[in-house]
Amino acid sequence: MAGEEVYVDWRGNAVDERRHGGIRATLFLYVLFMLRSCPSSSNFSVVAYFQGTLHLDIVTSSTVIGYLVGTVLISAALMNFISDAYIKRTTAIFVFGPCVVLGYMLLALQAQFPSLHPETCEIKKELNNCKPAKGWNLILLYMSLLLFAVGEGCMRSCIPSLGGDQFSNDDPKNSQLKSMFLIWLKFANSLGAIIGLVFLVWIENNLGWNIGFMICALVVLVGLLVAASGMPFYRMQKPIGSPLTKTLEVLVISSKKRQAIVDVMELQETGRADCIQKSGITQVDETKAITRMLPIFISCLVIYLPFTLLMTLTIQVGSTMDRGVGTIQIPSASLIAIPTAFHVLMQPCYSQILTPLLRTTIGHDCSITTLQRIGAGSVCGTAAACIATLVEVKRMTIVEQHGLTLTGTAVPMSVFWLVIQFFLLSIMDAASFGGLVEFIKSEAPPTMKPIAPAVQSFLAGLAAWSCCAFIQLVNRATRHGDGGRGWLDGTSFNGTRLDHFFLLLVIFELVALINYTFWARRYTRKLQRVRTVGLDEDNSRN
């Protein structure tokens, strides 16, 4: 098979179907992806480390999280291109993957040694007396997070692609196994996330951040060693050049579309080679397709922006609430395990039970389009912001009733009030983020389909970075006079106007939803016209 010539084993020899690839090879990748997901999910609680140990204020902590999330996503997009064009995916995983281990080890060292972080201080009791990390201590933090982001982004993008390489596209049976691999990989990711959110988050908050970070490093290291032991069984794709190059060529043509069309007409008139004519016409068609999709991309970028802020601030404000269940104190980040477990249980029920049942009883599979999935995710994001606002209004009412405005004392309000907005944010994550990937795969030109996950990661990363500027601009704009406080100034949420900020996010997300709906409906109408014209042309030829 010609397509199999690009695959080799770890020594560079031709693959043997009896030994390389298949289900056996993916077992090692399941373990790595699950063990990578454990500490990665527990990073939702790292904001407590920023405040409790490094004494960073609310805006700074949220900004650092935003930069971290954005860097992970941008790194995933870049690694997708690099592993396709220049190096093997296994090389990328085992070169950049250890950066995660090194990043966690640096964080553990910073948490362990007093000279690498500010003096111990009860920030909830001494709101204005705790000195924040600065200078080299802050540089060490940024260096640790950057190393983690590079390695995490690499594994996030390369492991699914490497798993897909284990199955031949020329065999229908292998294509079905490839689809099953992706389903089970999502399950392994969710299972690892639940373990991390329940156990690792508890260890970090109760046994110490130094121990928690070191365990995270060991978990990822074990995963890398397990994956390395499977090297003799992997099918590895040779670098064949990134599809990004072809896509960029098409985008450049889009700025010169008229000249491109003229060139195609000249080719037709002069009777040059048919392959050159087809190439020119194909590039013009691809240019039109990408141009139609650009408003959807930009609209999704705007939809994604509030997501990181809502998730981060919800986790932070949860630390100020009553987290007790009997004698156990539940970290607010661990609540994300509830919607995660719900999705793990509902996914097989939806695909294996509900969909076949509807198809046999009413002849409808209850499927929605990719654009509708993105819109549904945006609706959930808007609802999450609304509920977050209402919950925060109730929390601030209790704060004022108990006279806790000037203290960091825990508010007598259960942290489980936050579960609903975590549910909605998790649905937004699955619907909007996954919907954009499917939209690109279904509507984009062939040259762009392989980089669909990279495009989605890039847009989500830009949104996470943008949220950092957004929260800082809003906080500065809400300061009145030289001594005025912004909505989110300080280290205690009891003295902030987080309810106002959440309400602003509601308005922002609602405007983003309206903007997206306009462009999505326009895209659908334009696509219908294009397909109608195409059918008319085919009929006239016949």
Coordinates of C-alpha atoms in Angstrom, one line a residue:
M1 CA 0.0 0.0 0.0
A2 CA 1.4 3.4 -1.0
G3 CA 0.0 5.1 2.0
E4 CA 1.8 2.6 4.4
E5 CA 5.2 3.7 3.0
V6 CA 5.2 6.8 5.3
Y7 CA 5.0 4.6 8.4
V8 CA 8.1 3.1 10.1
D9 CA 9.0 1.4 13.3
W10 CA 11.1 3.0 16.0
R11 CA 14.3 2.0 14.2
G12 CA 13.2 3.4 10.9
N13 CA 12.3 0.1 9.2
A14 CA 9.1 -0.7 7.4
V15 CA 6.2 -1.6 9.7
D16 CA 5.1 -5.2 10.1
E17 CA 1.3 -5.4 10.5
R18 CA 1.6 -8.5 12.8
R19 CA 3.8 -6.6 15.3
H20 CA 3.3 -2.9 14.9
G21 CA 0.2 -0.8 15.5
G22 CA -3.3 -2.0 16.4
I23 CA -5.0 -2.1 19.8
R24 CA -2.0 -3.5 21.6
A25 CA 0.1 -0.3 20.8
T26 CA -2.7 2.0 22.0
L27 CA -2.8 0.5 25.4
F28 CA 0.4 2.3 26.4
L29 CA -1.0 5.6 25.1
Y30 CA -4.2 5.1 27.2
V31 CA -2.1 4.9 30.3
L32 CA 0.0 8.0 29.4
F33 CA -3.0 10.1 28.5
M34 CA -4.8 9.1 31.8
L35 CA -1.8 9.8 34.0
R36 CA -1.1 13.1 32.2
S37 CA -4.7 14.1 32.8
C38 CA -4.5 13.5 36.6
P39 CA -2.2 16.3 37.5
S40 CA -3.4 18.5 34.6
S41 CA -6.9 18.6 36.0
S42 CA -5.7 19.2 39.5
N43 CA -4.1 22.5 38.2
F44 CA -7.5 24.0 38.6
S45 CA -6.7 24.4 42.3
V46 CA -3.2 25.9 41.8
V47 CA -4.9 29.3 42.2
A48 CA -5.1 28.5 45.9
Y49 CA -1.3 28.1 45.9
F50 CA -0.9 31.5 44.2
Q51 CA -2.9 33.2 47.0
G52 CA -2.1 31.1 50.1
T53 CA 1.7 30.7 49.5
L54 CA 2.7 33.4 47.0
H55 CA 0.2 35.9 48.3
L56 CA -0.9 37.1 44.9
D57 CA -4.0 39.2 44.7
I58 CA -7.2 38.2 42.9
V59 CA -6.5 40.0 39.6
T60 CA -2.9 38.7 39.4
S61 CA -3.9 35.1 40.2
S62 CA -6.6 35.1 37.6
T63 CA -4.2 36.7 35.0
V64 CA -1.5 34.0 35.7
I65 CA -4.1 31.2 35.2
G66 CA -5.3 32.9 32.0
Y67 CA -1.7 33.0 30.6
L68 CA -1.1 29.4 31.7
V69 CA -4.3 28.1 30.0
G70 CA -3.6 30.1 26.9
T71 CA 0.0 29.0 26.6
V72 CA -1.0 25.3 27.0
L73 CA -3.5 25.7 24.1
I74 CA -1.2 27.7 21.9
S75 CA 1.6 25.1 22.5
A76 CA -0.8 22.3 21.6
A77 CA -1.5 24.1 18.3
L78 CA 2.2 24.6 17.5
M79 CA 3.1 21.1 18.4
N80 CA 0.5 19.8 16.1
F81 CA 2.2 21.5 13.2
I82 CA 5.8 20.7 14.3
S83 CA 5.1 16.9 14.8
D84 CA 3.5 16.7 11.4
A85 CA 6.1 18.7 9.5
Y86 CA 9.6 18.2 11.1
I87 CA 9.8 15.5 13.7
K88 CA 8.0 12.2 14.6
R89 CA 5.2 12.4 17.1
T90 CA 7.0 10.0 19.5
T91 CA 10.1 12.2 19.3
A92 CA 8.0 15.3 20.2
I93 CA 6.3 13.4 23.2
F94 CA 9.6 12.1 24.7
V95 CA 11.5 15.4 24.1
F96 CA 8.9 17.9 25.3
G97 CA 6.9 15.6 27.6
P98 CA 9.6 15.7 30.4
C99 CA 9.1 19.4 30.5
V100 CA 6.0 18.8 32.5
V101 CA 7.9 16.8 35.1
L102 CA 10.6 19.5 35.3
G103 CA 7.9 22.2 35.7
Y104 CA 6.3 20.3 38.6
M105 CA 9.6 19.7 40.3
L106 CA 10.5 23.4 40.2
L107 CA 7.1 24.2 41.7
A108 CA 7.7 21.6 44.4
L109 CA 11.1 23.2 45.2
Q110 CA 9.5 26.6 45.4
A111 CA 6.8 25.4 47.8
Q112 CA 9.4 23.5 49.9
F113 CA 12.1 26.1 50.5
P114 CA 11.1 29.3 52.3
S115 CA 13.7 31.3 50.5
L116 CA 11.9 30.7 47.2
H117 CA 8.5 32.2 48.3
P118 CA 7.3 35.0 50.6
E119 CA 7.3 34.6 54.4
T120 CA 4.5 32.5 55.8
C121 CA 1.4 34.7 56.4
E122 CA -2.3 34.0 57.0
I123 CA -3.6 36.0 54.1
K124 CA -7.2 35.5 55.1
K125 CA -6.5 37.0 58.5
E126 CA -3.9 39.6 57.6
L127 CA -5.4 41.0 54.3
N128 CA -3.0 43.9 53.9
N129 CA 0.1 42.7 55.7
C130 CA 1.2 39.7 53.5
K131 CA 4.0 40.5 51.1
P132 CA 3.4 39.1 47.5
A133 CA 6.0 37.2 45.6
K134 CA 8.2 39.3 43.5
G135 CA 11.5 39.4 41.7
W136 CA 13.3 36.0 41.2
N137 CA 10.5 34.1 43.1
L138 CA 8.0 35.3 40.5
I139 CA 10.4 34.5 37.7
L140 CA 10.8 31.0 39.0
L141 CA 7.0 30.6 39.1
Y142 CA 6.7 31.8 35.5
M143 CA 9.5 29.5 34.3
S144 CA 7.9 26.5 36.0
L145 CA 4.5 27.2 34.4
L146 CA 6.1 27.8 31.0
L147 CA 7.8 24.4 31.1
F148 CA 4.6 22.7 32.1
A149 CA 2.6 24.4 29.4
V150 CA 5.1 23.4 26.6
G151 CA 5.1 19.7 27.7
E152 CA 1.3 19.6 28.4
G153 CA 0.5 21.1 25.0
C154 CA 2.8 18.6 23.3
M155 CA 1.2 15.6 24.9
R156 CA -2.3 16.9 24.5
S157 CA -1.9 17.3 20.7
C158 CA 0.5 14.4 19.9
I159 CA -0.9 11.5 21.8
P160 CA -4.3 11.3 20.0
S161 CA -2.5 11.7 16.7
L162 CA 0.0 9.0 17.5
G163 CA -2.9 6.7 18.5
G164 CA -4.6 7.3 15.2
D165 CA -1.4 6.4 13.4
Q166 CA -1.7 2.8 14.8
F167 CA -4.6 2.0 12.5
S168 CA -4.5 1.9 8.7
N169 CA -6.9 4.2 6.9
D170 CA -7.0 1.7 4.0
D171 CA -8.9 -0.9 6.0
P172 CA -12.5 -0.2 7.0
K173 CA -12.2 -2.4 10.1
N174 CA -9.2 -0.4 11.2
S175 CA -11.1 2.9 10.5
Q176 CA -13.7 1.7 13.0
L177 CA -11.1 0.7 15.5
K178 CA -9.6 4.2 15.2
S179 CA -13.0 5.7 16.0
M180 CA -13.2 3.5 19.0
F181 CA -9.7 4.5 20.1
L182 CA -10.7 8.1 20.2
I183 CA -13.8 7.3 22.3
W184 CA -11.8 5.3 24.8
L185 CA -9.1 8.0 24.9
K186 CA -11.7 10.5 26.0
F187 CA -12.8 8.1 28.6
A188 CA -9.2 7.7 29.9
N189 CA -8.8 11.5 29.9
S190 CA -12.1 11.9 32.0
L191 CA -11.1 9.1 34.3
G192 CA -7.7 10.6 35.0
A193 CA -9.4 14.0 35.5
I194 CA -11.7 12.6 38.1
I195 CA -8.8 11.0 40.0
G196 CA -6.8 14.2 39.9
L197 CA -9.7 16.4 41.0
V198 CA -10.6 14.1 43.9
F199 CA -7.2 12.8 45.2
L200 CA -4.5 15.1 44.0
V201 CA -6.4 18.3 44.8
W202 CA -7.0 17.0 48.3
I203 CA -3.3 16.1 48.8
E204 CA -2.3 19.6 47.6
N205 CA -4.7 21.4 49.9
N206 CA -4.2 19.2 53.0
L207 CA -0.7 17.6 52.9
G208 CA 1.1 20.5 51.4
W209 CA 1.8 21.9 47.9
N210 CA 5.4 20.6 47.9
I211 CA 4.1 17.0 48.3
G212 CA 1.3 17.5 45.8
F213 CA 3.5 19.0 43.1
M214 CA 6.1 16.2 43.6
I215 CA 3.4 13.5 43.3
C216 CA 2.2 15.2 40.1
A217 CA 5.7 15.0 38.7
L218 CA 6.0 11.3 39.6
V219 CA 2.6 10.5 38.0
V220 CA 3.6 12.1 34.7
L221 CA 7.0 10.4 34.8
V222 CA 5.4 7.0 35.3
G223 CA 3.2 7.7 32.3
L224 CA 6.1 8.6 30.1
L225 CA 8.0 5.5 31.1
V226 CA 5.0 3.3 30.3
A227 CA 4.6 5.0 27.0
A228 CA 8.3 4.5 26.2
S229 CA 8.1 0.8 26.9
G230 CA 5.6 0.6 24.0
M231 CA 8.1 2.0 21.5
P232 CA 8.7 -1.4 19.8
F233 CA 5.0 -1.7 19.0
Y234 CA 4.3 1.8 17.6
R235 CA 3.7 2.7 13.9
M236 CA 5.3 6.1 13.4
Q237 CA 4.5 8.4 10.6
K238 CA 7.4 10.1 8.9
P239 CA 7.3 13.9 8.8
I240 CA 5.5 14.7 5.5
G241 CA 5.2 18.5 5.7
S242 CA 2.6 20.5 7.6
P243 CA -0.8 21.1 6.0
L244 CA -0.4 24.6 7.5
T245 CA 1.8 25.6 4.5
K246 CA -0.9 24.7 2.0
T247 CA -3.5 26.5 4.1
L248 CA -1.4 29.7 4.3
E249 CA -1.0 29.6 0.6
V250 CA -4.7 29.6 0.2
L251 CA -5.1 32.4 2.7
V252 CA -2.6 34.5 0.8
I253 CA -4.6 33.8 -2.4
S254 CA -7.7 35.1 -0.6
S255 CA -6.2 38.6 -0.5
K256 CA -5.5 38.3 -4.3
K257 CA -8.7 36.4 -5.2
R258 CA -9.5 38.5 -8.2
Q259 CA -6.0 38.0 -9.7
A260 CA -6.3 34.3 -8.9
I261 CA -9.5 34.0 -10.9
V262 CA -8.0 35.9 -13.8
D263 CA -5.1 33.5 -13.8
V264 CA -7.4 30.6 -14.0
M265 CA -9.3 32.2 -16.9
E266 CA -6.0 32.7 -18.7
L267 CA -5.0 29.1 -18.1
Q268 CA -8.3 28.0 -19.7
E269 CA -7.8 30.4 -22.7
T270 CA -4.2 29.4 -23.4
G271 CA -5.0 25.6 -23.1
R272 CA -2.3 24.8 -20.6
A273 CA -2.0 21.5 -18.8
D274 CA -5.3 20.3 -17.2
C275 CA -3.6 19.6 -13.9
I276 CA -2.5 23.3 -13.6
Q277 CA -6.0 24.4 -14.4
K278 CA -7.5 22.1 -11.8
S279 CA -4.9 23.3 -9.2
G280 CA -5.8 26.9 -9.8
I281 CA -9.6 26.3 -9.7
T282 CA -9.2 24.2 -6.5
Q283 CA -7.2 27.0 -4.8
V284 CA -9.9 29.5 -5.6
D285 CA -12.6 27.2 -4.2
E286 CA -10.5 26.6 -1.1
T287 CA -10.1 30.4 -0.7
K288 CA -13.8 30.9 -0.9
A289 CA -14.5 28.2 1.7
I290 CA -12.0 29.6 4.2
T291 CA -13.2 33.2 3.7
R292 CA -16.8 32.0 4.5
M293 CA -15.5 30.4 7.7
L294 CA -13.5 33.3 9.1
P295 CA -16.5 35.1 10.7
I296 CA -17.4 31.9 12.6
F297 CA -13.8 31.6 13.8
I298 CA -13.8 35.2 15.1
S299 CA -17.2 34.7 16.7
C300 CA -16.0 31.6 18.5
L301 CA -13.0 33.5 19.8
V302 CA -15.3 36.0 21.4
I303 CA -17.5 33.2 22.8
Y304 CA -14.5 31.5 24.4
L305 CA -13.2 34.6 26.2
P306 CA -15.4 34.5 29.4
F307 CA -14.9 30.8 29.9
T308 CA -11.5 30.9 31.6
L309 CA -12.5 33.8 33.8
L310 CA -15.7 32.1 34.9
M311 CA -14.0 28.9 35.8
T312 CA -11.0 30.5 37.6
L313 CA -13.1 33.0 39.6
T314 CA -15.6 30.4 40.6
I315 CA -12.9 28.2 42.0
Q316 CA -11.4 31.1 43.8
V317 CA -14.6 32.3 45.4
G318 CA -15.4 28.7 46.4
S319 CA -12.4 28.8 48.8
T320 CA -14.2 31.5 50.8
M321 CA -17.3 29.4 51.4
D322 CA -18.2 26.6 53.7
R323 CA -16.5 23.5 52.2
G324 CA -17.2 21.1 55.0
V325 CA -19.0 17.8 54.6
G326 CA -19.0 16.4 58.0
T327 CA -15.4 16.5 59.1
I328 CA -14.0 16.6 55.5
Q329 CA -13.1 19.9 53.8
I330 CA -13.7 19.7 50.1
P331 CA -11.6 21.9 47.9
S332 CA -13.7 24.0 45.5
A333 CA -11.8 22.7 42.5
S334 CA -12.9 19.1 43.3
L335 CA -16.5 20.0 42.5
I336 CA -15.5 19.9 38.8
A337 CA -15.3 16.1 39.3
I338 CA -19.1 16.0 39.6
P339 CA -20.0 17.2 36.1
T340 CA -17.0 15.3 34.7
A341 CA -18.3 12.0 36.1
F342 CA -21.8 12.9 34.8
H343 CA -20.5 13.3 31.3
V344 CA -18.5 10.0 31.5
L345 CA -21.8 8.2 32.4
M346 CA -24.0 10.1 29.9
Q347 CA -21.8 9.7 26.9
P348 CA -22.4 6.0 26.4
C349 CA -26.0 6.3 27.4
Y350 CA -26.5 8.9 24.6
S351 CA -24.6 7.1 21.9
Q352 CA -25.5 3.5 22.7
I353 CA -29.1 3.8 24.2
L354 CA -30.8 7.1 23.5
T355 CA -29.8 7.6 19.9
P356 CA -30.7 4.1 18.6
L357 CA -33.9 4.2 20.6
L358 CA -35.0 7.4 18.9
R359 CA -34.0 6.2 15.5
T360 CA -36.1 3.0 15.8
T361 CA -39.1 4.5 17.5
I362 CA -39.6 7.9 15.7
G363 CA -37.0 7.6 12.9
H364 CA -35.0 10.6 14.2
D365 CA -31.5 10.4 15.6
C366 CA -31.8 13.6 17.6
S367 CA -28.6 14.9 16.1
I368 CA -27.7 18.6 15.8
T369 CA -25.4 20.4 13.4
T370 CA -21.9 21.6 14.4
L371 CA -23.0 25.2 14.3
Q372 CA -25.9 24.4 16.6
R373 CA -23.5 22.7 19.0
I374 CA -21.4 25.8 19.2
G375 CA -24.5 27.9 19.8
A376 CA -25.8 25.6 22.5
G377 CA -22.4 25.8 24.3
S378 CA -22.6 29.6 24.2
V379 CA -26.1 29.5 25.7
C380 CA -24.7 27.3 28.5
G381 CA -21.9 29.8 29.0
T382 CA -24.4 32.7 29.3
A383 CA -26.5 30.7 31.7
A384 CA -23.4 29.9 33.8
A385 CA -22.6 33.6 34.0
C386 CA -26.2 34.4 35.1
I387 CA -26.2 31.7 37.8
A388 CA -22.7 32.8 39.0
T389 CA -24.0 36.4 39.3
L390 CA -27.1 35.2 41.4
V391 CA -25.0 33.0 43.6
E392 CA -22.5 35.8 44.2
V393 CA -25.3 38.2 45.1
K394 CA -26.5 35.7 47.7
R395 CA -23.0 35.2 49.0
M396 CA -22.4 39.0 49.4
T397 CA -25.7 39.4 51.2
I398 CA -24.6 36.8 53.7
V399 CA -21.2 38.6 54.0
E400 CA -22.9 41.9 54.8
Q401 CA -25.3 40.2 57.3
H402 CA -22.4 38.7 59.2
G403 CA -20.1 41.8 59.0
L404 CA -17.4 39.9 57.0
T405 CA -16.8 42.7 54.4
L406 CA -13.4 43.7 55.9
T407 CA -12.2 40.2 56.7
G408 CA -11.2 37.0 54.8
T409 CA -13.2 34.8 57.1
A410 CA -15.1 31.9 55.5
V411 CA -18.7 32.7 54.6
P412 CA -21.4 30.4 56.1
M413 CA -22.7 29.3 52.7
S414 CA -22.2 25.9 51.2
V415 CA -19.7 25.5 48.4
F416 CA -22.2 23.2 46.6
W417 CA -24.0 26.3 45.4
L418 CA -21.4 26.4 42.7
V419 CA -22.1 23.0 41.3
I420 CA -24.7 24.2 38.7
Q421 CA -22.4 26.7 37.1
F422 CA -19.6 24.1 37.0
F423 CA -22.1 21.8 35.2
L424 CA -23.0 24.5 32.6
L425 CA -19.3 25.4 32.0
S426 CA -18.4 21.8 31.5
I427 CA -21.2 21.5 28.9
M428 CA -20.0 24.6 27.2
D429 CA -16.5 23.1 27.1
A430 CA -17.7 19.9 25.4
A431 CA -20.2 21.6 23.1
S432 CA -18.6 24.7 21.8
F433 CA -15.0 23.6 21.8
G434 CA -15.7 20.2 20.3
G435 CA -18.3 21.7 18.0
L436 CA -15.7 24.0 16.3
V437 CA -13.4 21.0 15.6
E438 CA -16.2 19.1 14.0
F439 CA -17.3 22.2 12.0
I440 CA -13.8 22.6 10.6
K441 CA -13.6 18.9 9.7
S442 CA -16.9 18.9 8.0
E443 CA -16.8 22.3 6.2
A444 CA -13.1 23.1 5.6
P445 CA -11.1 22.4 2.5
P446 CA -9.1 19.1 2.5
T447 CA -5.9 20.9 3.2
M448 CA -7.3 22.3 6.4
K449 CA -9.1 19.3 7.9
P450 CA -6.0 17.7 9.5
I451 CA -5.3 20.9 11.5
A452 CA -8.8 21.3 12.8
P453 CA -7.8 20.6 16.5
A454 CA -4.9 22.9 16.1
V455 CA -7.1 25.8 14.8
Q456 CA -9.5 25.3 17.7
S457 CA -6.7 25.2 20.3
F458 CA -5.2 28.3 18.8
L459 CA -8.5 30.3 19.0
A460 CA -9.2 29.1 22.5
G461 CA -5.6 30.0 23.5
L462 CA -6.0 33.5 22.1
A463 CA -9.3 33.8 24.0
A464 CA -7.5 32.8 27.3
W465 CA -4.8 35.4 26.7
S466 CA -7.4 38.0 25.9
C467 CA -9.2 37.4 29.2
C468 CA -6.1 38.5 31.0
A469 CA -6.2 41.9 29.4
F470 CA -10.0 42.0 29.9
I471 CA -9.9 41.5 33.7
Q472 CA -7.1 44.0 34.2
L473 CA -8.8 46.7 32.0
V474 CA -12.2 46.2 33.8
N475 CA -10.5 46.4 37.2
R476 CA -8.7 49.6 36.3
A477 CA -11.7 51.2 34.7
T478 CA -13.8 50.7 37.8
R479 CA -11.4 52.6 40.1
H480 CA -12.8 56.0 41.0
G481 CA -10.2 58.6 42.0
D482 CA -6.6 58.0 43.2
G483 CA -7.6 55.9 46.2
G484 CA -10.6 54.2 44.7
R485 CA -10.9 50.4 44.6
G486 CA -11.6 48.4 41.5
W487 CA -14.2 45.7 41.5
L488 CA -11.6 43.0 42.0
D489 CA -8.9 44.8 44.0
G490 CA -7.4 43.0 47.0
T491 CA -6.9 39.4 48.1
S492 CA -10.3 38.8 49.7
F493 CA -13.5 38.3 47.8
N494 CA -15.6 39.6 50.7
G495 CA -14.6 43.1 49.8
T496 CA -15.0 42.9 46.1
R497 CA -17.8 43.5 43.6
L498 CA -17.5 40.2 41.9
D499 CA -21.2 40.2 41.3
H500 CA -20.8 43.3 39.1
F501 CA -18.0 41.6 37.2
F502 CA -20.1 38.4 36.6
L503 CA -23.0 40.6 35.4
L504 CA -20.6 42.2 32.9
L505 CA -19.6 38.7 31.7
V506 CA -23.3 37.9 31.3
I507 CA -23.7 40.9 29.0
F508 CA -20.5 40.1 27.1
E509 CA -21.5 36.5 26.5
L510 CA -25.0 37.5 25.5
V511 CA -23.6 39.9 22.9
A512 CA -21.2 37.2 21.7
L513 CA -24.1 34.8 21.3
I514 CA -26.1 37.3 19.3
N515 CA -23.1 38.0 17.1
Y516 CA -22.5 34.3 16.6
T517 CA -26.1 33.6 15.7
F518 CA -26.0 36.3 13.1
W519 CA -22.9 34.9 11.4
A520 CA -24.0 31.3 11.8
R521 CA -27.3 31.9 10.1
R522 CA -25.6 33.9 7.4
Y523 CA -23.1 31.1 6.8
T524 CA -25.8 28.5 6.6
R525 CA -27.8 30.5 4.0
K526 CA -24.6 31.2 2.0
L527 CA -23.6 27.6 2.1
Q528 CA -27.0 26.5 0.9
R529 CA -26.8 28.9 -2.1
V530 CA -23.3 27.6 -2.9
R531 CA -24.5 24.0 -2.9
T532 CA -27.6 24.8 -4.9
V533 CA -25.4 26.5 -7.6
G534 CA -23.1 23.5 -7.6
L535 CA -26.1 21.1 -8.2
D536 CA -27.4 23.3 -11.0
E537 CA -24.0 23.3 -12.7
D538 CA -23.8 19.5 -12.4
N539 CA -27.3 19.1 -13.9
S540 CA -26.5 21.4 -16.8
R541 CA -23.4 19.4 -17.6
N542 CA -25.4 16.2 -17.6

